[in-house]
Short mmCIF file of C-alpha atoms in Angstrom, two decimals:
data_model
loop_
_atom_site.label_atom_id
_atom_site.label_comp_id
_atom_site.label_asym_id
_atom_site.label_seq_id
_atom_site.Cartn_x
_atom_site.Cartn_y
_atom_site.Cartn_z
CA MET A 1 87.64 148.65 -53.89
CA SER A 2 90.75 149.95 -55.60
CA LEU A 3 92.97 147.42 -57.31
CA LEU A 4 95.89 149.20 -55.65
CA ASN A 5 94.79 147.88 -52.26
CA PRO A 6 97.81 146.03 -50.81
CA LEU A 7 95.60 143.11 -49.74
CA LEU A 8 94.47 142.61 -53.32
CA LEU A 9 97.97 142.96 -54.70
CA GLY A 10 99.14 140.22 -52.34
CA ALA A 11 96.32 137.81 -53.24
CA ARG A 12 97.44 134.48 -54.64
CA ARG A 13 95.85 131.84 -56.86
CA TYR A 14 96.24 128.27 -55.57
CA ALA A 15 96.11 124.97 -57.46
CA ALA A 16 96.78 121.34 -56.62
CA GLY A 17 98.13 118.49 -58.70
CA VAL A 18 97.34 114.90 -57.71
CA ASP A 19 99.33 111.97 -59.10
CA VAL A 20 97.81 108.58 -58.28
CA HIS A 21 100.44 105.93 -58.86
CA ALA A 22 101.61 102.61 -57.49
CA ARG A 23 104.13 104.55 -55.34
CA GLY A 24 101.22 106.38 -53.68
CA VAL A 25 99.20 109.57 -53.94
CA THR A 26 101.51 112.53 -54.55
CA LEU A 27 100.11 116.00 -53.91
CA VAL A 28 101.72 119.29 -54.96
CA VAL A 29 100.13 122.68 -54.21
CA LEU A 30 101.41 125.72 -56.10
CA SER A 31 100.47 129.37 -55.87
CA GLN A 32 101.08 132.52 -57.85
CA ARG A 33 100.15 136.17 -57.38
CA VAL A 34 96.80 137.01 -58.95
CA PHE A 35 98.02 140.45 -60.00
CA GLY A 36 101.42 140.89 -61.57
CA GLY A 37 102.15 137.18 -61.94
CA GLY A 38 105.58 136.45 -60.56
CA PRO A 39 107.23 133.09 -59.83
CA LEU A 40 105.33 129.97 -58.88
CA ARG A 41 105.64 129.02 -55.22
CA ILE A 42 105.46 125.50 -53.81
CA GLU A 43 103.05 125.67 -50.87
CA TRP A 44 102.90 121.97 -50.10
CA LEU A 45 104.41 118.69 -51.20
CA GLY A 46 103.28 115.37 -49.77
CA ARG A 47 102.79 111.70 -50.52
CA VAL A 48 100.58 109.03 -48.98
CA PRO A 49 101.51 105.40 -49.79
CA LEU A 50 99.10 102.98 -51.43
CA ALA A 51 98.95 99.20 -51.05
CA ASN A 52 99.97 97.23 -54.14
CA GLU A 53 96.47 95.88 -54.67
CA VAL A 54 94.76 99.30 -54.88
CA LEU A 55 95.66 99.81 -58.55
CA ALA A 56 95.87 97.39 -61.46
CA GLY A 57 97.37 99.39 -64.30
CA ALA A 58 94.99 102.28 -64.97
CA GLU A 59 92.12 100.57 -63.16
CA ILE A 60 91.26 101.44 -59.56
CA VAL A 61 90.56 98.14 -57.78
CA ASP A 62 90.07 99.35 -54.19
CA ARG A 63 88.23 102.67 -54.30
CA ALA A 64 87.85 102.92 -50.54
CA ALA A 65 91.62 102.71 -50.05
CA LEU A 66 92.21 105.41 -52.67
CA VAL A 67 89.58 107.68 -51.10
CA ALA A 68 91.26 107.27 -47.71
CA ALA A 69 94.66 108.09 -49.22
CA LEU A 70 93.27 111.21 -50.93
CA GLN A 71 91.70 112.35 -47.66
CA ALA A 72 94.99 111.82 -45.85
CA ALA A 73 96.96 113.69 -48.52
CA PHE A 74 94.66 116.72 -48.51
CA GLY A 75 94.23 116.56 -44.75
CA ALA A 76 97.97 117.03 -44.25
CA MET A 77 98.02 120.35 -46.13
CA PRO A 78 98.84 123.49 -44.14
CA ARG A 79 95.94 125.72 -43.18
CA VAL A 80 96.61 128.33 -45.86
CA CYS A 81 96.20 125.67 -48.57
CA ALA A 82 93.16 124.04 -46.97
CA GLU A 83 91.37 127.38 -46.78
CA ALA A 84 92.25 128.43 -50.33
CA SER A 85 90.02 127.88 -53.33
CA LEU A 86 92.02 125.08 -54.94
CA ARG A 87 91.78 124.13 -58.61
CA CYS A 88 92.64 120.43 -58.57
CA ALA A 89 93.87 118.30 -61.47
CA MET A 90 94.62 114.57 -61.50
CA ALA A 91 96.80 112.48 -63.80
CA LEU A 92 95.84 109.57 -66.00
CA PRO A 93 98.49 106.94 -66.82
CA THR A 94 100.12 107.68 -70.16
CA GLY A 95 99.46 104.12 -71.31
CA ALA A 96 95.72 104.66 -70.81
CA THR A 97 95.61 107.77 -72.99
CA LEU A 98 95.49 107.54 -76.76
CA MET A 99 96.85 110.51 -78.72
CA ALA A 100 96.18 110.74 -82.46
CA SER A 101 96.76 113.42 -85.08
CA VAL A 102 94.79 113.44 -88.33
CA PRO A 103 95.21 115.93 -91.20
CA PHE A 104 92.11 118.07 -91.36
CA GLY A 105 91.74 117.52 -95.10
CA ARG A 106 91.83 113.72 -94.71
CA LEU A 107 89.17 113.73 -92.03
CA VAL A 108 86.89 116.14 -93.90
CA PRO A 109 88.10 116.35 -97.53
CA LYS A 110 85.36 118.71 -98.72
CA VAL A 111 85.58 121.24 -95.90
CA PRO A 112 88.06 124.15 -96.23
CA THR A 113 91.05 124.00 -93.89
CA LEU A 114 90.67 126.19 -90.83
CA PRO A 115 93.51 127.93 -89.02
CA GLY A 116 92.38 126.86 -85.54
CA GLY A 117 89.56 125.83 -83.29
CA SER A 118 88.47 123.60 -80.46
CA GLY A 119 86.05 120.79 -79.92
CA ALA A 120 84.83 122.62 -76.83
CA ALA A 121 84.32 125.91 -78.63
CA GLY A 122 80.81 125.40 -79.92
CA ALA A 123 79.84 128.92 -78.88
CA THR A 124 82.45 130.33 -81.28
CA ASP A 125 81.32 128.13 -84.16
CA PRO A 126 78.52 130.07 -85.91
CA SER A 127 78.74 127.93 -89.05
CA GLY A 128 78.17 124.72 -87.10
CA LEU A 129 81.33 123.21 -88.61
CA PHE A 130 82.68 121.83 -85.35
CA THR A 131 79.29 120.33 -84.58
CA GLN A 132 79.54 118.50 -87.90
CA LEU A 133 83.10 117.44 -87.14
CA GLU A 134 82.33 115.85 -83.78
CA PRO A 135 80.83 112.55 -85.06
CA LEU A 136 83.74 112.20 -87.51
CA VAL A 137 86.23 112.73 -84.69
CA LEU A 138 84.45 110.21 -82.48
CA ALA A 139 84.47 107.67 -85.31
CA GLU A 140 88.22 108.19 -85.79
CA ALA A 141 88.84 107.82 -82.04
CA GLU A 142 86.77 104.62 -82.03
CA ARG A 143 88.75 103.25 -84.97
CA VAL A 144 92.18 104.01 -83.50
CA ALA A 145 91.36 102.97 -79.93
CA GLY A 146 89.40 99.86 -80.83
CA ILE A 147 86.78 100.81 -78.23
CA GLU A 148 83.15 101.71 -78.93
CA ARG A 149 82.59 105.45 -78.83
CA HIS A 150 80.08 105.38 -75.97
CA GLU A 151 82.83 103.84 -73.79
CA LEU A 152 85.34 106.56 -74.72
CA ALA A 153 85.99 110.01 -73.28
CA VAL A 154 87.31 112.14 -76.14
CA ASP A 155 88.80 115.63 -76.33
CA TRP A 156 89.90 117.24 -79.59
CA ARG A 157 90.90 120.46 -81.28
CA VAL A 158 91.84 121.77 -84.71
CA GLY A 159 94.98 123.72 -85.52
CA PRO A 160 98.59 123.58 -86.73
CA LEU A 161 99.54 121.17 -83.96
CA ALA A 162 103.20 120.65 -84.72
CA LEU A 163 104.04 121.02 -81.02
CA ASP A 164 101.92 118.05 -80.01
CA CYS A 165 102.50 115.83 -83.00
CA GLY A 166 106.26 115.99 -83.26
CA VAL A 167 106.06 117.41 -86.79
CA ALA A 168 107.20 120.96 -86.10
CA GLY A 169 107.58 123.22 -89.08
CA THR A 170 104.25 122.44 -90.74
CA GLN A 171 101.32 124.83 -90.62
CA GLU A 172 98.90 122.25 -91.98
CA ALA A 173 95.72 122.21 -89.97
CA ARG A 174 95.30 118.93 -88.13
CA VAL A 175 92.77 117.40 -85.79
CA MET A 176 94.42 116.38 -82.53
CA ILE A 177 92.48 113.71 -80.64
CA ALA A 178 92.97 112.58 -77.04
CA ALA A 179 90.90 109.62 -75.89
CA THR A 180 90.71 107.26 -72.95
CA ALA A 181 88.26 104.77 -71.54
CA ARG A 182 85.39 106.67 -69.93
CA ALA A 183 85.53 104.30 -66.96
CA TYR A 184 89.04 105.53 -66.06
CA LEU A 185 87.88 109.13 -65.87
CA GLU A 186 84.67 108.40 -64.03
CA SER A 187 86.36 106.25 -61.37
CA ARG A 188 88.88 109.01 -60.60
CA ILE A 189 86.25 111.74 -60.51
CA GLU A 190 84.07 109.64 -58.21
CA CYS A 191 86.93 108.75 -55.83
CA ALA A 192 88.00 112.39 -55.64
CA ALA A 193 84.41 113.48 -54.96
CA MET A 194 84.08 110.89 -52.19
CA ALA A 195 87.25 112.37 -50.65
CA GLY A 196 85.75 115.86 -50.85
CA VAL A 197 87.91 116.95 -53.80
CA ALA A 198 86.40 118.51 -56.92
CA LEU A 199 88.55 117.90 -59.99
CA CYS A 200 88.70 120.61 -62.64
CA ALA A 201 90.79 118.58 -65.10
CA LEU A 202 92.37 115.21 -65.81
CA ASP A 203 95.61 115.15 -67.78
CA ASP A 204 98.02 112.65 -69.26
CA GLU A 205 100.90 112.10 -66.83
CA GLY A 206 103.58 112.33 -69.52
CA HIS A 207 102.39 115.72 -70.74
CA ALA A 208 102.02 116.95 -67.15
CA ALA A 209 105.64 115.95 -66.48
CA LEU A 210 106.75 117.69 -69.70
CA ARG A 211 105.03 120.88 -68.52
CA ALA A 212 107.00 120.71 -65.27
CA MET A 213 110.29 120.04 -67.05
CA ARG A 214 109.79 122.97 -69.41
CA HIS A 215 109.17 125.20 -66.41
CA ALA A 216 112.35 123.95 -64.73
CA ALA A 217 114.32 124.38 -67.96
CA SER A 218 113.32 128.04 -68.15
CA PHE A 219 115.23 128.56 -64.88
CA GLU A 220 118.07 126.08 -65.15
CA LEU A 221 119.06 126.03 -68.84
CA PRO A 222 120.41 128.78 -71.13
CA PRO A 223 117.73 130.37 -73.34
CA HIS A 224 117.38 129.16 -76.95
CA GLU A 225 119.64 126.16 -76.32
CA PRO A 226 118.29 122.85 -77.68
CA TRP A 227 117.57 120.32 -74.95
CA VAL A 228 115.89 116.96 -74.42
CA ALA A 229 113.07 116.13 -72.01
CA LEU A 230 112.59 112.48 -71.00
CA TRP A 231 109.77 110.99 -68.94
CA VAL A 232 110.24 107.47 -67.52
CA GLY A 233 106.91 105.81 -66.74
CA THR A 234 105.54 102.32 -66.23
CA ASP A 235 104.71 102.06 -69.94
CA GLY A 236 108.17 103.13 -71.11
CA VAL A 237 110.25 106.19 -71.91
CA HIS A 238 108.78 109.26 -73.63
CA GLY A 239 111.08 111.88 -75.12
CA TRP A 240 110.83 115.34 -76.65
CA PHE A 241 113.57 117.30 -78.46
CA ILE A 242 113.02 120.98 -77.77
CA ASP A 243 114.65 123.72 -79.82
CA ASP A 244 113.92 127.41 -79.17
CA ASP A 245 110.90 126.46 -77.04
CA SER A 246 109.38 124.35 -79.84
CA ILE A 247 109.10 120.56 -79.84
CA THR A 248 110.72 119.36 -83.05
CA ARG A 249 110.69 115.59 -82.46
CA THR A 250 109.09 113.10 -80.11
CA MET A 251 110.00 109.56 -79.11
CA ARG A 252 108.44 106.64 -77.31
CA PHE A 253 110.14 103.43 -76.25
CA PRO A 254 109.42 100.54 -76.43
CA ALA A 255 108.16 100.87 -79.98
CA LEU A 256 108.36 98.69 -83.07
CA GLU A 257 110.58 101.18 -84.90
CA HIS A 258 113.31 101.07 -82.23
CA ALA A 259 115.43 98.02 -81.49
CA ASP A 260 116.58 99.42 -78.14
CA LEU A 261 116.63 102.61 -76.07
CA VAL A 262 119.97 103.69 -77.54
CA GLU A 263 118.49 103.70 -81.04
CA ALA A 264 115.39 105.53 -79.80
CA LEU A 265 117.48 108.28 -78.20
CA ARG A 266 119.63 108.65 -81.31
CA ASP A 267 116.52 108.99 -83.47
CA LEU A 268 115.20 111.62 -81.08
CA ALA A 269 118.40 113.68 -81.39
CA ASP A 270 118.60 112.99 -85.15
CA GLY A 271 122.13 114.33 -85.33
CA ASP A 272 121.37 117.60 -83.51
CA GLN A 273 123.44 118.44 -80.45
CA ALA A 274 121.43 118.97 -77.26
CA GLY A 275 122.89 121.22 -74.60
CA CYS A 276 121.30 119.23 -71.77
CA ALA A 277 118.73 116.55 -70.99
CA LEU A 278 116.17 116.74 -68.18
CA VAL A 279 114.79 113.42 -66.93
CA ALA A 280 111.68 112.92 -64.78
CA GLY A 281 109.70 109.93 -63.58
CA ASP A 282 110.56 106.69 -61.84
CA LEU A 283 114.26 106.45 -62.64
CA ALA A 284 114.49 103.01 -61.02
CA LEU A 285 112.60 101.67 -64.05
CA LEU A 286 115.63 102.43 -66.20
CA HIS A 287 117.42 99.57 -64.48
CA GLY A 288 114.92 97.22 -66.12
CA VAL A 289 116.47 98.04 -69.50
CA HIS A 290 120.00 98.17 -68.00
CA PHE A 291 120.25 101.92 -68.39
CA SER A 292 121.29 104.85 -66.22
CA LEU A 293 121.39 108.64 -66.40
CA ALA A 294 125.07 108.37 -67.31
CA ASP A 295 124.19 106.10 -70.25
CA ILE A 296 121.63 108.66 -71.48
CA GLY A 297 124.33 111.33 -71.34
CA ASP A 298 126.74 109.11 -73.30
CA VAL A 299 124.20 108.52 -76.08
CA LEU A 300 123.04 112.14 -76.36
CA GLY A 301 126.48 113.60 -75.72
CA CYS A 302 125.29 116.12 -73.16
CA PRO A 303 124.85 116.56 -69.39
CA VAL A 304 121.80 114.90 -67.82
CA LEU A 305 119.88 116.41 -64.92
CA PRO A 306 117.05 114.76 -62.97
CA PHE A 307 113.99 116.94 -62.44
CA GLU A 308 113.78 118.26 -58.86
CA CYS A 309 111.29 120.52 -57.12
CA ALA A 310 114.00 121.77 -54.73
CA PRO A 311 115.38 124.58 -56.95
CA LEU A 312 111.80 125.81 -57.44
CA ALA A 313 110.88 125.84 -53.75
CA ASP A 314 110.66 129.01 -51.65
CA ALA A 315 112.25 128.64 -48.23
CA ASP A 316 110.17 131.51 -46.82
CA ILE A 317 106.72 129.89 -46.90
CA GLY A 318 106.98 128.93 -43.23
CA VAL A 319 106.27 125.22 -43.83
CA ALA A 320 108.90 122.47 -43.86
CA LEU A 321 108.65 120.47 -47.10
CA ASP A 322 109.64 116.81 -47.39
CA GLY A 323 113.30 116.81 -48.39
CA HIS A 324 113.05 113.44 -50.14
CA LEU A 325 110.14 114.55 -52.31
CA LEU A 326 111.87 117.81 -53.18
CA HIS A 327 114.55 115.72 -54.90
CA ASP A 328 112.24 113.01 -56.32
CA PRO A 329 111.99 113.22 -60.16
CA ALA A 330 108.64 111.42 -59.97
CA CYS A 331 107.05 114.56 -58.46
CA ALA A 332 107.16 116.19 -61.90
CA VAL A 333 103.67 114.90 -62.74
CA ALA A 334 101.95 116.44 -59.72
CA PHE A 335 103.95 119.65 -60.21
CA GLY A 336 102.89 119.89 -63.86
CA LEU A 337 99.25 119.26 -62.95
CA ALA A 338 99.30 122.04 -60.36
CA MET A 339 100.89 124.35 -62.95
CA ARG A 340 97.91 123.75 -65.21
CA GLY A 341 95.50 124.78 -62.46
CA VAL A 342 97.44 127.95 -61.63
CA HIS A 343 97.63 129.12 -65.23
CA GLU A 344 94.08 128.31 -66.33
#
């Protein structure tokens, strides 16, 4: 069949992002043209509430209740989404995910520095180097996490990871390690499977929200203008200073090096002027540290915008989307997860 067939040219790739949180199960479905790319389109946006006792931090206490909520969330999707081949990703709480960066030379002093690689790329590793690295990476993850390696789920890669580590400007090869308790992953995979949902990925909620904010910034902010992304979660505030599409500094509060959120934000800016700040997450949590969006703007000296799905929604999809969720900054996680599925 010719690729010029109009039916093929109109085909779309669908993906779903699932954020399981105390506020409920939030589901975002995005689509994009298979051929020619084009803008992302929000196909569905929904949330099913959860009882307070279903979750205890990152642990799922009542699996049956979560399964029922997942079934309800996916059951409410419009027919076009239900019949599509959905790539589904789910979030892990940021506080349950350990991120570590180790200089390649410190981890393996006698092995030459490599320009890039991946822990999953064994097929492209003819020398067997990454096979030799794996036990060293697992030992480092065990040391940093304080959890035995057989109880950890670990992902890692090698490369000049300035973007992830907040040390932009260096080309030194580093080993970036992401680890979490294996039980957290397995419980989510099992609950999703019981609800009839096959997960293709699990991602840290903070990084999923950052992905969504960067997408929104590409539409809403001037190109090449420095800006700040902030994610407000149950474990605190995470920040990224972005200049010319590169992350130059990162911040997390509360942390021992910051006396208060004002000091943390000032360290994140480090004297550089941001043109704007995008904020996502549960903004009500800011009240716990007596802060507001206006206070963030005063400290950073720039306008502050909450993340919203509304400017990214297409009114012509023929389905009415929840107006409250379209303006809820907490939907950034599910949006970012769905973005991952569409682009992979």
